[in-house]
Amino acid sequence: MNNTVVEIRNLVKHFPVKTGVIMGRTIGNVKAVDDISFGVSQGETFALVGESGCGKTTVANLILKLLDPTSGDILFQGKSLDRASGSEIRQYRKSVQAVLQDPYGALNPRMRVGHIVGEPLEVHGYGRSERTRLVRDALRSVGLPETSDSQFPHEFSGGQRQRIGVARALTLDPSLIVLDEPVSNLDVSIRSQVLNLLKDVQDQRGISFILISHDLASVEHMSHRIGVMYLGKLVELGGAEQICDDPAHPYSASLVAASTPPGRTPPWQIPIVGEVPSAMETPSGCAFHPRCIYAMPVCSQVAPSLTKLPDGRQVSCHLYPDHIGSIDKSASLPGLEFTTSTIGDGGPEVRPVE
Ligand code: SF4
């Protein structure tokens, strides 16, 4: 695709686990990101979804160049960052910005808003008057008065602070913004305001977003495509409506079911069982098999690969193509029900029917 802004190719990030802090012996690796590939086009929102510990934030940190990959490559506007010069890396850092999860912790309480929002401009050598002008433009574009630049973060509400975070990300006129759980620390009543602001900013400026989230409800509202991650791997990749309305992978289906509001019927009534295994000792074959109610003998022996379905999405599951037709997606499993609350850190809960 020639309008691809960023392309991730076979990205891997392993963290060695040592016996001690200093000079310890390596006893294993945490496979935080394990061979994932996707691209993000101009003006597109690509969401990475999964439980805590699935590796989505590590992917974000790799894209932001806060971490170096173990292997694999990131291409920005068709050019590999591996082979980029110092000035090209500086340009990349300018073009790729972030909005972080915690609007309270992300802003230095001792700095005035003008200084916080203008800091990226200062780092990239902009003069004082240019900084003042661009900061005020950015504050206006997120719906804050330009005079906010003389105030301190504690004078703003949580939603306003997140607007300040968005303004800071906009000052350098980026091509891509990584949104790391941008509304999960906000009251439900103001989440949609911030999400609508982000959509407006995208429509006006044609910016691409990579949205990291565990909340499928906000992902569906915002995203064009979704990648579902489990233990460092992508298990499903497809259109946002496609995945939310008709998930193909049992894990995606359980996430959709868990975020379905009470009183509504999920498209595939599938519970998820057990806990997320350690990323140091990922299960053999399909890493999801100890928690999957459809696991077959082959699932614990052979890792499925991401393959394209006739509807265009990609899924990594041995149910395809031969076994999926025999599954009744509308039937709950007897003896189990699952909570309909939004998934939290431990994933959706399953409890016996009383
Ligand atoms: Fe379940 Fe097997 Fe598919 Fe993995 S490959 S999700 S264990 S059916």
CSV table of N, CA and C in Angstrom, one decimal, residues 96-239:
chain,number,residue,atom,x,y,z
A,96,VAL,N,6.2,10.9,15.0
A,96,VAL,CA,5.4,9.9,15.8
A,96,VAL,C,5.4,10.3,17.2
A,97,GLN,N,4.2,10.6,17.7
A,97,GLN,CA,4.0,11.2,19.0
A,97,GLN,C,3.1,10.2,19.8
A,98,ALA,N,2.9,10.5,21.1
A,98,ALA,CA,2.1,9.6,21.9
A,98,ALA,C,1.2,10.4,22.9
A,99,VAL,N,0.1,9.8,23.2
A,99,VAL,CA,-0.8,10.2,24.3
A,99,VAL,C,-0.9,9.1,25.2
A,100,LEU,N,-0.5,9.4,26.5
A,100,LEU,CA,-0.4,8.3,27.5
A,100,LEU,C,-1.7,8.1,28.3
A,101,GLN,N,-1.7,7.0,29.0
A,101,GLN,CA,-2.9,6.5,29.7
A,101,GLN,C,-3.3,7.5,30.8
A,102,ASP,N,-2.4,7.9,31.6
A,102,ASP,CA,-2.7,8.6,32.9
A,102,ASP,C,-2.6,10.1,32.7
A,103,PRO,N,-3.7,10.8,32.6
A,103,PRO,CA,-3.6,12.3,32.4
A,103,PRO,C,-3.2,13.0,33.7
A,104,TYR,N,-3.2,12.3,34.8
A,104,TYR,CA,-2.7,12.9,36.0
A,104,TYR,C,-1.2,12.8,36.2
A,105,GLY,N,-0.7,11.6,35.9
A,105,GLY,CA,0.8,11.4,36.0
A,105,GLY,C,1.6,11.8,34.9
A,106,ALA,N,0.9,12.0,33.7
A,106,ALA,CA,1.7,12.3,32.5
A,106,ALA,C,2.2,13.8,32.4
A,107,LEU,N,1.5,14.6,33.2
A,107,LEU,CA,1.8,16.1,33.1
A,107,LEU,C,2.6,16.5,34.4
A,108,ASN,N,3.7,17.1,34.2
A,108,ASN,CA,4.5,17.6,35.3
A,108,ASN,C,3.8,18.7,36.1
A,109,PRO,N,3.4,18.4,37.4
A,109,PRO,CA,2.6,19.4,38.1
A,109,PRO,C,3.3,20.7,38.4
A,110,ARG,N,4.6,20.8,38.2
A,110,ARG,CA,5.3,22.0,38.5
A,110,ARG,C,5.5,22.9,37.3
A,111,MET,N,5.1,22.4,36.1
A,111,MET,CA,5.3,23.1,34.9
A,111,MET,C,3.9,23.7,34.4
A,112,ARG,N,4.0,24.9,33.9
A,112,ARG,CA,2.8,25.5,33.3
A,112,ARG,C,2.4,24.8,32.0
A,113,VAL,N,1.1,24.8,31.7
A,113,VAL,CA,0.6,24.1,30.5
A,113,VAL,C,1.4,24.5,29.2
A,114,GLY,N,1.7,25.8,29.1
A,114,GLY,CA,2.4,26.3,27.9
A,114,GLY,C,3.7,25.6,27.8
A,115,HIS,N,4.4,25.4,28.9
A,115,HIS,CA,5.7,24.7,28.9
A,115,HIS,C,5.6,23.3,28.6
A,116,ILE,N,4.6,22.6,29.2
A,116,ILE,CA,4.3,21.2,28.9
A,116,ILE,C,4.0,20.9,27.4
A,117,VAL,N,3.1,21.7,26.9
A,117,VAL,CA,2.7,21.5,25.5
A,117,VAL,C,3.8,21.9,24.5
A,118,GLY,N,4.6,22.9,24.9
A,118,GLY,CA,5.7,23.3,24.0
A,118,GLY,C,7.0,22.6,24.2
A,119,GLU,N,7.1,21.7,25.1
A,119,GLU,CA,8.3,21.0,25.4
A,119,GLU,C,8.9,20.2,24.1
A,120,PRO,N,8.0,19.5,23.4
A,120,PRO,CA,8.5,18.8,22.2
A,120,PRO,C,9.1,19.8,21.2
A,121,LEU,N,8.5,21.0,21.1
A,121,LEU,CA,9.0,22.0,20.2
A,121,LEU,C,10.4,22.5,20.6
A,122,GLU,N,10.5,22.7,21.9
A,122,GLU,CA,11.8,23.1,22.5
A,122,GLU,C,12.9,22.1,22.1
A,123,VAL,N,12.5,20.8,22.3
A,123,VAL,CA,13.5,19.7,22.1
A,123,VAL,C,13.9,19.7,20.6
A,124,HIS,N,13.0,20.1,19.7
A,124,HIS,CA,13.3,20.1,18.3
A,124,HIS,C,13.8,21.5,17.8
A,125,GLY,N,14.1,22.4,18.7
A,125,GLY,CA,14.8,23.6,18.3
A,125,GLY,C,14.0,24.8,17.9
A,126,TYR,N,12.7,24.8,18.2
A,126,TYR,CA,11.8,25.9,17.8
A,126,TYR,C,12.1,27.1,18.7
A,127,GLY,N,12.1,28.3,18.1
A,127,GLY,CA,12.3,29.5,18.9
A,127,GLY,C,11.1,29.8,19.8
A,128,ARG,N,11.3,30.8,20.8
A,128,ARG,CA,10.2,31.1,21.7
A,128,ARG,C,8.9,31.6,21.1
A,129,SER,N,9.0,32.5,20.2
A,129,SER,CA,7.7,33.1,19.6
A,129,SER,C,7.0,32.0,18.8
A,130,GLU,N,7.7,31.2,18.0
A,130,GLU,CA,7.1,30.1,17.3
A,130,GLU,C,6.5,29.1,18.2
A,131,ARG,N,7.1,28.8,19.3
A,131,ARG,CA,6.6,27.9,20.3
A,131,ARG,C,5.3,28.4,20.9
A,132,THR,N,5.3,29.7,21.2
A,132,THR,CA,4.0,30.3,21.8
A,132,THR,C,2.9,30.2,20.8
A,133,ARG,N,3.2,30.5,19.6
A,133,ARG,CA,2.1,30.5,18.5
A,133,ARG,C,1.6,29.1,18.4
A,134,LEU,N,2.5,28.1,18.2
A,134,LEU,CA,2.1,26.7,18.0
A,134,LEU,C,1.4,26.1,19.2
A,135,VAL,N,1.8,26.5,20.4
A,135,VAL,CA,1.2,26.0,21.6
A,135,VAL,C,-0.3,26.5,21.7
A,136,ARG,N,-0.4,27.7,21.4
A,136,ARG,CA,-1.8,28.3,21.4
A,136,ARG,C,-2.7,27.7,20.4
A,137,ASP,N,-2.1,27.5,19.2
A,137,ASP,CA,-2.9,26.8,18.1
A,137,ASP,C,-3.4,25.4,18.6
A,138,ALA,N,-2.4,24.7,19.2
A,138,ALA,CA,-2.7,23.3,19.6
A,138,ALA,C,-3.8,23.3,20.7
A,139,LEU,N,-3.7,24.3,21.6
A,139,LEU,CA,-4.7,24.3,22.7
A,139,LEU,C,-6.1,24.7,22.2
A,140,ARG,N,-6.1,25.6,21.2
A,140,ARG,CA,-7.4,25.9,20.6
A,140,ARG,C,-8.0,24.7,19.9
A,141,SER,N,-7.1,23.9,19.2
A,141,SER,CA,-7.6,22.8,18.4
A,141,SER,C,-8.1,21.7,19.2
A,142,VAL,N,-7.8,21.6,20.5
A,142,VAL,CA,-8.4,20.6,21.4
A,142,VAL,C,-9.5,21.2,22.3
A,143,GLY,N,-9.9,22.4,22.0
A,143,GLY,CA,-11.1,23.0,22.7
A,143,GLY,C,-10.7,23.6,24.0
A,144,LEU,N,-9.5,24.0,24.2
A,144,LEU,CA,-9.1,24.7,25.4
A,144,LEU,C,-8.8,26.2,25.1
A,145,PRO,N,-9.1,27.1,26.0
A,145,PRO,CA,-8.7,28.5,25.7
A,145,PRO,C,-7.2,28.7,25.6
A,146,GLU,N,-6.7,29.5,24.7
A,146,GLU,CA,-5.3,29.7,24.5
A,146,GLU,C,-4.6,30.2,25.8
A,147,THR,N,-5.4,30.9,26.6
A,147,THR,CA,-4.8,31.5,27.9
A,147,THR,C,-4.5,30.4,28.9
A,148,SER,N,-5.0,29.1,28.6
A,148,SER,CA,-4.6,28.0,29.5
A,148,SER,C,-3.1,27.8,29.6
A,149,ASP,N,-2.4,28.4,28.7
A,149,ASP,CA,-0.9,28.1,28.7
A,149,ASP,C,-0.2,28.6,30.0
A,150,SER,N,-0.9,29.6,30.7
A,150,SER,CA,-0.3,30.1,31.9
A,150,SER,C,-0.7,29.4,33.1
A,151,GLN,N,-1.6,28.4,33.0
A,151,GLN,CA,-2.1,27.7,34.2
A,151,GLN,C,-1.3,26.4,34.5
A,152,PHE,N,-1.6,25.8,35.6
A,152,PHE,CA,-0.9,24.6,36.0
A,152,PHE,C,-1.9,23.4,35.9
A,153,PRO,N,-1.3,22.1,35.7
A,153,PRO,CA,-2.2,21.0,35.5
A,153,PRO,C,-3.3,20.8,36.5
A,154,HIS,N,-3.0,21.1,37.8
A,154,HIS,CA,-4.0,20.8,38.8
A,154,HIS,C,-5.2,21.7,38.7
A,155,GLU,N,-5.2,22.7,37.9
A,155,GLU,CA,-6.3,23.6,37.7
A,155,GLU,C,-7.3,23.0,36.7
A,156,PHE,N,-7.0,21.8,36.1
A,156,PHE,CA,-7.9,21.2,35.1
A,156,PHE,C,-8.5,19.9,35.6
A,157,SER,N,-9.6,19.5,35.0
A,157,SER,CA,-10.2,18.2,35.3
A,157,SER,C,-9.5,17.1,34.5
A,158,GLY,N,-9.8,15.9,34.8
A,158,GLY,CA,-9.1,14.7,34.1
A,158,GLY,C,-9.3,14.8,32.6
A,159,GLY,N,-10.5,15.1,32.1
A,159,GLY,CA,-10.8,15.2,30.7
A,159,GLY,C,-10.0,16.3,30.0
A,160,GLN,N,-9.9,17.5,30.8
A,160,GLN,CA,-9.1,18.6,30.2
A,160,GLN,C,-7.6,18.3,30.2
A,161,ARG,N,-7.2,17.6,31.2
A,161,ARG,CA,-5.7,17.2,31.2
A,161,ARG,C,-5.4,16.3,30.0
A,162,GLN,N,-6.4,15.4,29.7
A,162,GLN,CA,-6.1,14.5,28.6
A,162,GLN,C,-6.1,15.4,27.3
A,163,ARG,N,-6.9,16.4,27.2
A,163,ARG,CA,-6.9,17.3,26.1
A,163,ARG,C,-5.5,18.0,26.0
A,164,ILE,N,-4.9,18.4,27.2
A,164,ILE,CA,-3.6,18.9,27.2
A,164,ILE,C,-2.6,17.9,26.6
A,165,GLY,N,-2.8,16.6,27.0
A,165,GLY,CA,-1.9,15.6,26.4
A,165,GLY,C,-2.0,15.5,24.9
A,166,VAL,N,-3.2,15.6,24.4
A,166,VAL,CA,-3.5,15.6,23.0
A,166,VAL,C,-2.8,16.8,22.3
A,167,ALA,N,-3.0,18.0,22.9
A,167,ALA,CA,-2.4,19.2,22.4
A,167,ALA,C,-0.9,19.0,22.3
A,168,ARG,N,-0.3,18.5,23.3
A,168,ARG,CA,1.2,18.3,23.3
A,168,ARG,C,1.6,17.4,22.1
A,169,ALA,N,0.8,16.3,21.9
A,169,ALA,CA,1.1,15.4,20.8
A,169,ALA,C,1.0,16.1,19.4
A,170,LEU,N,0.1,17.1,19.4
A,170,LEU,CA,-0.2,17.7,18.1
A,170,LEU,C,0.8,18.8,17.6
A,171,THR,N,1.6,19.4,18.6
A,171,THR,CA,2.4,20.6,18.3
A,171,THR,C,3.3,20.3,17.1
A,172,LEU,N,3.9,19.1,17.0
A,172,LEU,CA,4.9,18.9,16.0
A,172,LEU,C,4.3,18.4,14.6
A,173,ASP,N,2.9,18.5,14.6
A,173,ASP,CA,2.2,18.1,13.3
A,173,ASP,C,2.6,16.7,12.9
A,174,PRO,N,2.3,15.7,13.8
A,174,PRO,CA,2.8,14.3,13.5
A,174,PRO,C,2.0,13.6,12.4
A,175,SER,N,2.6,12.5,11.9
A,175,SER,CA,1.8,11.7,10.9
A,175,SER,C,1.1,10.5,11.7
A,176,LEU,N,1.7,10.2,12.9
A,176,LEU,CA,1.1,9.0,13.6
A,176,LEU,C,1.2,9.4,15.1
A,177,ILE,N,0.0,9.1,15.8
A,177,ILE,CA,0.0,9.2,17.2
A,177,ILE,C,-0.3,7.8,17.8
A,178,VAL,N,0.5,7.4,18.8
A,178,VAL,CA,0.2,6.2,19.5
A,178,VAL,C,-0.6,6.6,20.7
A,179,LEU,N,-1.8,6.0,20.8
A,179,LEU,CA,-2.7,6.3,21.9
A,179,LEU,C,-2.7,5.1,22.9
A,180,ASP,N,-2.1,5.3,24.0
A,180,ASP,CA,-2.0,4.1,24.9
A,180,ASP,C,-3.1,4.2,26.0
A,181,GLU,N,-4.2,3.5,25.8
A,181,GLU,CA,-5.3,3.5,26.7
A,181,GLU,C,-5.7,4.9,27.0
A,182,PRO,N,-6.0,5.7,26.0
A,182,PRO,CA,-6.2,7.2,26.3
A,182,PRO,C,-7.3,7.6,27.2
A,183,VAL,N,-8.3,6.7,27.3
A,183,VAL,CA,-9.5,7.1,28.2
A,183,VAL,C,-9.7,6.2,29.3
A,184,SER,N,-8.9,5.2,29.6
A,184,SER,CA,-9.2,4.2,30.6
A,184,SER,C,-9.1,4.8,32.0
A,185,ASN,N,-8.4,5.9,32.2
A,185,ASN,CA,-8.4,6.5,33.5
A,185,ASN,C,-9.4,7.7,33.7
A,186,LEU,N,-10.3,7.8,32.7
A,186,LEU,CA,-11.2,8.9,32.8
A,186,LEU,C,-12.6,8.4,33.2
A,187,ASP,N,-13.4,9.3,33.8
A,187,ASP,CA,-14.8,9.0,34.1
A,187,ASP,C,-15.5,8.6,32.8
A,188,VAL,N,-16.4,7.6,32.9
A,188,VAL,CA,-17.2,7.1,31.8
A,188,VAL,C,-17.9,8.3,31.1
A,189,SER,N,-18.3,9.3,31.8
A,189,SER,CA,-19.1,10.4,31.3
A,189,SER,C,-18.3,11.3,30.3
A,190,ILE,N,-16.9,11.3,30.5
A,190,ILE,CA,-16.1,12.2,29.6
A,190,ILE,C,-15.3,11.4,28.6
A,191,ARG,N,-15.4,10.0,28.7
A,191,ARG,CA,-14.6,9.2,27.7
A,191,ARG,C,-15.0,9.6,26.3
A,192,SER,N,-16.3,9.6,26.0
A,192,SER,CA,-16.8,9.8,24.6
A,192,SER,C,-16.3,11.2,24.1
A,193,GLN,N,-16.3,12.2,25.1
A,193,GLN,CA,-15.8,13.5,24.6
A,193,GLN,C,-14.4,13.5,24.1
A,194,VAL,N,-13.5,12.8,24.8
A,194,VAL,CA,-12.1,12.7,24.4
A,194,VAL,C,-12.0,11.9,23.1
A,195,LEU,N,-12.8,10.8,23.0
A,195,LEU,CA,-12.7,10.0,21.8
A,195,LEU,C,-13.2,10.8,20.6
A,196,ASN,N,-14.3,11.5,20.8
A,196,ASN,CA,-14.8,12.3,19.7
A,196,ASN,C,-13.8,13.4,19.3
A,197,LEU,N,-13.1,14.0,20.3
A,197,LEU,CA,-12.1,15.0,20.0
A,197,LEU,C,-11.0,14.3,19.1
A,198,LEU,N,-10.6,13.1,19.5
A,198,LEU,CA,-9.5,12.4,18.7
A,198,LEU,C,-10.0,12.2,17.3
A,199,LYS,N,-11.3,11.8,17.1
A,199,LYS,CA,-11.8,11.5,15.8
A,199,LYS,C,-11.8,12.8,15.0
A,200,ASP,N,-12.2,13.9,15.6
A,200,ASP,CA,-12.2,15.2,14.9
A,200,ASP,C,-10.8,15.6,14.4
A,201,VAL,N,-9.9,15.4,15.4
A,201,VAL,CA,-8.5,15.8,15.0
A,201,VAL,C,-8.0,15.0,13.9
A,202,GLN,N,-8.4,13.7,13.9
A,202,GLN,CA,-8.0,12.8,12.8
A,202,GLN,C,-8.6,13.2,11.4
A,203,ASP,N,-9.9,13.6,11.5
A,203,ASP,CA,-10.6,14.0,10.3
A,203,ASP,C,-10.0,15.3,9.7
A,204,GLN,N,-9.6,16.2,10.6
A,204,GLN,CA,-9.1,17.5,10.1
A,204,GLN,C,-7.7,17.4,9.6
A,205,ARG,N,-6.9,16.5,10.3
A,205,ARG,CA,-5.4,16.5,9.9
A,205,ARG,C,-4.9,15.3,9.2
A,206,GLY,N,-5.8,14.3,9.1
A,206,GLY,CA,-5.4,13.0,8.4
A,206,GLY,C,-4.3,12.2,9.1
A,207,ILE,N,-4.3,12.4,10.4
A,207,ILE,CA,-3.3,11.7,11.2
A,207,ILE,C,-3.7,10.2,11.4
A,208,SER,N,-2.7,9.3,11.5
A,208,SER,CA,-3.0,7.9,11.7
A,208,SER,C,-2.9,7.7,13.2
A,209,PHE,N,-3.7,6.8,13.8
A,209,PHE,CA,-3.6,6.4,15.2
A,209,PHE,C,-3.3,4.9,15.3
A,210,ILE,N,-2.5,4.6,16.3
A,210,ILE,CA,-2.4,3.2,16.8
A,210,ILE,C,-3.0,3.3,18.2
A,211,LEU,N,-4.1,2.6,18.4
A,211,LEU,CA,-4.8,2.7,19.7
A,211,LEU,C,-4.7,1.4,20.5
A,212,ILE,N,-4.1,1.6,21.6
A,212,ILE,CA,-3.8,0.4,22.5
A,212,ILE,C,-4.9,0.4,23.5
A,213,SER,N,-5.6,-0.7,23.6
A,213,SER,CA,-6.8,-0.7,24.6
A,213,SER,C,-7.2,-2.1,25.0
A,214,HIS,N,-7.8,-2.3,26.2
A,214,HIS,CA,-8.4,-3.5,26.5
A,214,HIS,C,-9.9,-3.4,26.4
A,215,ASP,N,-10.4,-2.2,26.0
A,215,ASP,CA,-11.8,-1.9,26.1
A,215,ASP,C,-12.4,-1.9,24.6
A,216,LEU,N,-13.0,-3.1,24.3
A,216,LEU,CA,-13.5,-3.2,22.9
A,216,LEU,C,-14.6,-2.2,22.6
A,217,ALA,N,-15.3,-1.7,23.6
A,217,ALA,CA,-16.4,-0.8,23.3
A,217,ALA,C,-15.8,0.5,22.7
A,218,SER,N,-14.7,1.0,23.3
A,218,SER,CA,-14.1,2.3,22.8
A,218,SER,C,-13.3,2.0,21.5
A,219,VAL,N,-12.8,0.8,21.4
A,219,VAL,CA,-12.1,0.5,20.1
A,219,VAL,C,-13.0,0.5,18.9
A,220,GLU,N,-14.2,-0.1,19.1
A,220,GLU,CA,-15.2,-0.2,18.0
A,220,GLU,C,-15.6,1.2,17.6
A,221,HIS,N,-15.8,2.1,18.5
A,221,HIS,CA,-16.2,3.4,18.2
A,221,HIS,C,-15.1,4.2,17.4
A,222,MET,N,-13.9,3.9,17.7
A,222,MET,CA,-12.8,4.7,17.1
A,222,MET,C,-12.1,4.1,15.9
A,223,SER,N,-12.1,2.8,15.8
A,223,SER,CA,-11.1,2.1,14.9
A,223,SER,C,-11.6,1.7,13.5
A,224,HIS,N,-10.7,1.7,12.6
A,224,HIS,CA,-11.0,1.1,11.3
A,224,HIS,C,-10.7,-0.4,11.3
A,225,ARG,N,-9.5,-0.7,11.8
A,225,ARG,CA,-9.1,-2.2,11.9
A,225,ARG,C,-8.7,-2.5,13.3
A,226,ILE,N,-8.7,-3.8,13.6
A,226,ILE,CA,-8.3,-4.2,15.0
A,226,ILE,C,-7.4,-5.4,14.8
A,227,GLY,N,-6.3,-5.4,15.6
A,227,GLY,CA,-5.5,-6.6,15.8
A,227,GLY,C,-5.7,-7.1,17.2
A,228,VAL,N,-6.1,-8.4,17.4
A,228,VAL,CA,-6.3,-9.0,18.7
A,228,VAL,C,-5.0,-9.7,19.1
A,229,MET,N,-4.4,-9.4,20.2
A,229,MET,CA,-3.1,-10.0,20.6
A,229,MET,C,-3.4,-10.9,21.8
A,230,TYR,N,-2.6,-12.0,21.8
A,230,TYR,CA,-2.6,-13.0,22.9
A,230,TYR,C,-1.2,-13.5,23.1
A,231,LEU,N,-0.7,-13.3,24.3
A,231,LEU,CA,0.7,-13.7,24.7
A,231,LEU,C,1.7,-13.4,23.6
A,232,GLY,N,1.7,-12.1,23.1
A,232,GLY,CA,2.7,-11.7,22.2
A,232,GLY,C,2.5,-11.9,20.8
A,233,LYS,N,1.4,-12.6,20.4
A,233,LYS,CA,1.1,-12.9,19.0
A,233,LYS,C,-0.3,-12.3,18.6
A,234,LEU,N,-0.4,-12.0,17.3
A,234,LEU,CA,-1.7,-11.5,16.8
A,234,LEU,C,-2.5,-12.8,16.5
A,235,VAL,N,-3.7,-12.9,17.0
A,235,VAL,CA,-4.5,-14.1,16.8
A,235,VAL,C,-5.6,-13.8,15.8
A,236,GLU,N,-5.9,-12.5,15.6
A,236,GLU,CA,-6.9,-12.1,14.6
A,236,GLU,C,-6.7,-10.7,14.2
A,237,LEU,N,-6.8,-10.4,12.9
A,237,LEU,CA,-6.6,-9.1,12.3
A,237,LEU,C,-7.7,-8.9,11.3
A,238,GLY,N,-8.4,-7.8,11.5
A,238,GLY,CA,-9.5,-7.6,10.5
A,238,GLY,C,-10.2,-6.2,10.8
A,239,GLY,N,-11.3,-6.0,10.0
A,239,GLY,CA,-12.0,-4.7,10.2
A,239,GLY,C,-12.7,-4.7,11.6
